[in-house]
């Protein structure tokens, strides 16, 4: 289970004396299943709640929940880490735009929780629409994940197909876009995988897009 893997990772980080960077941009977009505790929370539990003794650097973002253009996020970590980050941020760009920070603080205080509820249920419905369409239109040999949160479904094609080639054909003949999975693999594998996003399209468009993609994949496998 996830918490056992994280405990091993924290043991290893301790042994090697290195930081753990927790990239939690999608944390609040979980719409199914039990809540997942942050790595930082699991580490803090081990250290009797003392954040100052933790090596995990938790990075949150408003990009996936409010707007990526505001460029506002937050870091939760031990004070010496925060002090160094403040210096680095100043050296990089002085600071994030003050007006944007004020706008985010105001939205976060007044509307954030209800907004999150809204996008969670929208994403759940869009995920369901995509899963249903995949089930209806993908040929045998194609498999996919059933995410409990976030914006993406991960598709695995038979080994004979290449996601990048398929994207080219899909844009030309079907006008359907996706991200070929290869770029997400550090070891150079994953050529037969795709990342599908259900975040910005309506349920009707998702159904149509997946039907077209399913037809293209069926033709590619038969041809
Ligand atoms: C896993 C992950 N972390 C971070 C980001 C970017 O966050 P920010 O816009 O706050 O830099 C993204 C989105 O592009 C992401 O997918």
Tab-separated table of C-alpha atoms and ligand atoms in Angstrom:
chain	number	residue	atom	x	y	z
A	1	UNK	CA	0.000	0.000	0.000
A	2	UNK	CA	0.922	3.644	-0.570
A	3	UNK	CA	1.745	4.475	3.059
A	4	UNK	CA	4.142	1.485	3.326
A	5	UNK	CA	6.012	2.638	0.193
A	6	UNK	CA	6.209	6.173	1.578
A	7	UNK	CA	7.558	4.897	4.876
A	8	UNK	CA	10.322	3.026	2.990
A	9	UNK	CA	11.061	6.154	0.956
A	10	UNK	CA	11.294	8.238	4.143
A	11	UNK	CA	13.646	5.623	5.668
A	12	UNK	CA	15.841	5.844	2.589
A	13	UNK	CA	15.835	9.668	2.598
A	14	UNK	CA	16.826	9.558	6.275
A	15	UNK	CA	19.647	7.082	5.557
A	16	UNK	CA	20.955	9.122	2.614
A	17	UNK	CA	20.289	12.478	4.339
A	18	UNK	CA	18.414	13.951	1.391
A	19	UNK	CA	15.244	16.034	1.072
A	20	UNK	CA	11.920	14.680	-0.190
A	21	UNK	CA	10.108	17.101	-2.497
A	22	UNK	CA	6.357	16.493	-2.431
A	23	UNK	CA	4.770	17.797	-5.649
A	24	UNK	CA	1.140	18.016	-4.525
A	25	UNK	CA	-0.434	20.077	-7.313
A	26	UNK	CA	-3.406	17.690	-7.616
A	27	UNK	CA	-3.938	16.934	-3.917
A	28	UNK	CA	-7.309	18.659	-3.569
A	29	UNK	CA	-8.664	17.214	-6.828
A	30	UNK	CA	-9.386	13.815	-5.305
A	31	UNK	CA	-13.045	12.945	-5.870
A	32	UNK	CA	-13.263	9.242	-4.910
A	33	UNK	CA	-11.840	6.898	-2.278
A	34	UNK	CA	-10.336	7.690	1.111
A	35	UNK	CA	-8.342	10.877	1.659
A	36	UNK	CA	-4.607	10.412	1.078
A	37	UNK	CA	-2.388	11.966	3.759
A	38	UNK	CA	0.471	14.124	2.485
A	39	UNK	CA	3.980	12.635	2.750
A	40	UNK	CA	4.805	15.580	5.005
A	41	UNK	CA	1.990	14.536	7.378
A	42	UNK	CA	3.326	10.948	7.526
A	43	UNK	CA	6.809	12.236	8.274
A	44	UNK	CA	5.543	14.730	10.883
A	45	UNK	CA	3.702	11.849	12.590
A	46	UNK	CA	7.034	10.002	12.960
A	47	UNK	CA	8.662	13.102	14.378
A	48	UNK	CA	6.040	13.784	17.043
A	49	UNK	CA	4.423	16.555	15.023
A	50	UNK	CA	7.616	18.612	14.800
A	51	UNK	CA	7.645	20.186	11.333
A	52	UNK	CA	11.102	21.619	12.009
A	53	UNK	CA	12.498	18.071	12.190
A	54	UNK	CA	10.992	17.098	8.805
A	55	UNK	CA	12.934	16.800	5.554
A	56	UNK	CA	9.873	16.754	3.288
A	57	UNK	CA	9.235	19.950	1.299
A	58	UNK	CA	5.516	20.091	0.490
A	59	UNK	CA	4.743	22.121	-2.662
A	60	UNK	CA	1.123	23.211	-3.205
A	61	UNK	CA	-0.272	25.130	-6.163
A	62	UNK	CA	-3.398	27.077	-7.094
A	63	UNK	CA	-2.692	26.351	-10.777
A	64	UNK	CA	-4.976	23.309	-10.959
A	65	UNK	CA	-7.739	24.684	-8.781
A	66	UNK	CA	-8.041	28.434	-9.477
A	67	UNK	CA	-5.912	29.522	-12.411
A	68	UNK	CA	-2.437	28.627	-13.694
A	69	UNK	CA	-1.962	32.215	-14.931
A	70	UNK	CA	-1.954	33.676	-11.418
A	71	UNK	CA	1.351	31.854	-10.719
A	72	UNK	CA	0.620	31.455	-7.004
A	73	UNK	CA	1.445	28.412	-4.916
A	74	UNK	CA	2.839	27.655	-1.476
A	75	UNK	CA	5.503	25.622	0.266
A	76	UNK	CA	5.219	23.986	3.669
A	77	UNK	CA	8.589	22.936	5.140
A	78	UNK	CA	11.017	23.536	7.999
A	79	UNK	CA	11.936	27.215	8.574
A	80	UNK	CA	15.581	26.968	7.367
A	81	UNK	CA	14.276	25.599	4.044
A	82	UNK	CA	11.707	28.403	3.764
A	83	UNK	CA	14.392	31.033	4.479
A	84	UNK	CA	16.599	29.682	1.686
A	85	UNK	CA	13.640	29.509	-0.712
A	86	UNK	CA	12.749	33.139	0.038
A	87	UNK	CA	16.300	34.172	-0.914
A	88	UNK	CA	16.201	32.059	-4.086
A	89	UNK	CA	12.795	33.425	-5.067
A	90	UNK	CA	14.029	36.994	-4.568
A	91	UNK	CA	17.071	36.308	-6.707
A	92	UNK	CA	14.913	34.690	-9.411
A	93	UNK	CA	12.051	37.199	-9.827
A	94	UNK	CA	11.868	39.413	-6.685
A	95	UNK	CA	8.446	37.964	-5.759
A	96	UNK	CA	5.160	36.638	-7.138
A	97	UNK	CA	2.850	39.472	-8.220
A	98	UNK	CA	1.363	41.047	-5.080
A	99	UNK	CA	-2.044	41.682	-6.663
A	100	UNK	CA	-2.275	38.013	-7.645
A	101	UNK	CA	-1.415	36.965	-4.096
A	102	UNK	CA	-4.101	39.292	-2.678
A	103	UNK	CA	-6.678	37.941	-5.164
A	104	UNK	CA	-5.827	34.308	-4.329
A	105	UNK	CA	-5.901	34.985	-0.565
A	106	UNK	CA	-9.349	36.525	-0.884
A	107	UNK	CA	-10.731	33.697	-3.043
A	108	UNK	CA	-9.089	31.085	-0.803
A	109	UNK	CA	-10.762	32.553	2.290
A	110	UNK	CA	-14.235	33.073	0.862
A	111	UNK	CA	-14.889	30.687	-2.011
A	112	UNK	CA	-12.222	28.012	-2.182
A	113	UNK	CA	-13.994	25.101	-0.492
A	114	UNK	CA	-17.227	25.474	-2.468
A	115	UNK	CA	-15.244	25.974	-5.693
A	116	UNK	CA	-13.296	22.756	-4.999
A	117	UNK	CA	-16.568	20.888	-4.441
A	118	UNK	CA	-17.788	22.177	-7.820
A	119	UNK	CA	-14.698	21.156	-9.776
A	120	UNK	CA	-14.435	17.804	-8.021
A	121	UNK	CA	-17.929	16.843	-9.061
A	122	UNK	CA	-17.401	18.193	-12.597
A	123	UNK	CA	-14.197	16.155	-12.951
A	124	UNK	CA	-15.848	13.040	-11.507
A	125	UNK	CA	-18.632	13.285	-14.103
A	126	UNK	CA	-16.105	13.874	-16.908
A	127	UNK	CA	-13.973	10.950	-15.761
A	128	UNK	CA	-17.091	8.766	-15.752
A	129	UNK	CA	-17.987	9.928	-19.277
A	130	UNK	CA	-14.485	9.080	-20.481
A	131	UNK	CA	-14.432	5.659	-18.788
A	132	UNK	CA	-17.817	4.819	-20.266
A	133	UNK	CA	-16.700	5.867	-23.763
A	134	UNK	CA	-13.428	3.923	-23.468
A	135	UNK	CA	-15.386	0.837	-22.457
A	136	UNK	CA	-17.723	1.295	-25.421
A	137	UNK	CA	-15.178	2.136	-28.127
A	138	UNK	CA	-11.705	0.756	-27.392
A	139	UNK	CA	-10.759	-2.508	-29.099
A	140	UNK	CA	-9.479	-5.537	-27.213
A	141	UNK	CA	-5.873	-5.254	-26.047
A	142	UNK	CA	-6.230	-1.620	-24.898
A	143	UNK	CA	-6.311	-1.002	-21.133
A	144	UNK	CA	-6.634	2.110	-18.960
A	145	UNK	CA	-6.546	3.380	-15.382
A	146	UNK	CA	-9.588	4.360	-13.300
A	147	UNK	CA	-8.354	7.483	-11.497
A	148	UNK	CA	-9.793	8.533	-8.122
A	149	UNK	CA	-8.796	12.148	-8.702
A	150	UNK	CA	-6.855	14.528	-10.935
A	151	UNK	CA	-7.442	15.225	-14.606
A	152	UNK	CA	-6.069	12.270	-16.530
A	153	UNK	CA	-6.654	8.685	-17.635
A	154	UNK	CA	-3.602	6.675	-18.605
A	155	UNK	CA	-4.063	4.344	-21.581
A	156	UNK	CA	-1.847	1.390	-22.511
A	157	UNK	CA	-2.015	0.195	-26.133
A	158	UNK	CA	-0.754	-3.097	-27.547
A	159	UNK	CA	3.064	-3.012	-27.980
A	160	UNK	CA	2.812	-2.716	-31.740
A	161	UNK	CA	1.405	0.840	-31.545
A	162	UNK	CA	3.366	4.044	-30.928
A	163	UNK	CA	1.624	6.943	-29.144
A	164	UNK	CA	3.543	9.655	-31.032
A	165	UNK	CA	2.663	8.161	-34.462
A	166	UNK	CA	-0.921	7.775	-33.340
A	167	UNK	CA	-1.087	11.449	-32.253
A	168	UNK	CA	-0.022	12.578	-35.718
A	169	UNK	CA	-2.724	10.512	-37.363
A	170	UNK	CA	-5.296	11.468	-34.750
A	171	UNK	CA	-4.745	15.212	-35.239
A	172	UNK	CA	-5.004	14.841	-39.019
A	173	UNK	CA	-7.961	12.539	-39.427
A	174	UNK	CA	-9.873	12.729	-36.116
A	175	UNK	CA	-9.001	16.190	-34.727
A	176	UNK	CA	-8.474	14.579	-31.317
A	177	UNK	CA	-5.422	15.533	-29.228
A	178	UNK	CA	-3.721	13.695	-26.347
A	179	UNK	CA	-0.224	13.465	-24.876
A	180	UNK	CA	1.925	10.504	-25.984
A	181	UNK	CA	3.110	8.731	-22.817
A	182	UNK	CA	6.768	8.183	-23.774
A	183	UNK	CA	7.925	11.544	-22.356
A	184	UNK	CA	6.813	10.471	-18.854
A	185	UNK	CA	9.225	7.499	-18.701
A	186	UNK	CA	12.759	8.140	-17.433
A	187	UNK	CA	13.945	4.805	-18.874
A	188	UNK	CA	12.845	5.571	-22.441
A	189	UNK	CA	9.985	3.052	-22.458
A	190	UNK	CA	6.231	3.776	-22.590
A	191	UNK	CA	5.969	4.275	-26.366
A	192	UNK	CA	2.671	2.387	-26.338
A	193	UNK	CA	1.030	4.672	-23.745
A	194	UNK	CA	-1.141	7.826	-23.909
A	195	UNK	CA	-2.311	10.413	-21.388
A	196	UNK	CA	-5.893	11.514	-21.919
A	197	UNK	CA	-7.228	14.641	-20.197
A	198	UNK	CA	-10.872	14.984	-19.209
A	199	UNK	CA	-10.484	18.378	-17.509
A	200	UNK	CA	-11.573	20.897	-20.129
A	201	UNK	CA	-14.057	19.129	-22.427
A	202	UNK	CA	-17.775	18.615	-21.936
A	203	UNK	CA	-19.113	15.105	-21.425
A	204	UNK	CA	-20.560	15.144	-24.958
A	205	UNK	CA	-17.226	16.116	-26.502
A	206	UNK	CA	-15.411	13.511	-24.429
A	207	UNK	CA	-17.787	10.803	-25.713
A	208	UNK	CA	-17.284	11.887	-29.312
A	209	UNK	CA	-13.502	12.266	-28.994
A	210	UNK	CA	-13.064	8.827	-27.464
A	211	UNK	CA	-15.298	7.253	-30.111
A	212	UNK	CA	-13.117	8.760	-32.872
A	213	UNK	CA	-9.928	7.719	-31.098
A	214	UNK	CA	-11.282	4.195	-30.606
A	215	UNK	CA	-12.033	3.929	-34.322
A	216	UNK	CA	-8.527	5.141	-35.214
A	217	UNK	CA	-6.892	2.649	-32.840
A	218	UNK	CA	-9.093	-0.155	-34.180
A	219	UNK	CA	-8.014	0.698	-37.756
A	220	UNK	CA	-4.345	0.938	-36.734
A	221	UNK	CA	-4.496	-2.502	-35.109
A	222	UNK	CA	-6.268	-4.091	-38.044
A	223	UNK	CA	-4.146	-2.448	-40.695
B	1	LIG	C1	2.506	17.504	-11.046
B	1	LIG	C2	2.527	18.988	-11.326
B	1	LIG	N1	3.169	19.817	-10.488
B	1	LIG	C3	3.220	21.157	-10.713
B	1	LIG	C4	2.618	21.719	-11.818
B	1	LIG	C5	2.734	23.198	-12.073
B	1	LIG	O1	2.413	23.969	-10.968
B	1	LIG	P1	2.642	25.549	-10.989
B	1	LIG	O2	1.800	26.127	-12.106
B	1	LIG	O3	2.185	25.963	-9.633
B	1	LIG	O4	4.095	25.785	-11.243
B	1	LIG	C6	1.920	20.898	-12.704
B	1	LIG	C7	1.198	21.452	-13.860
B	1	LIG	O5	1.664	21.788	-14.872
B	1	LIG	C8	1.894	19.499	-12.462
B	1	LIG	O6	1.263	18.683	-13.334
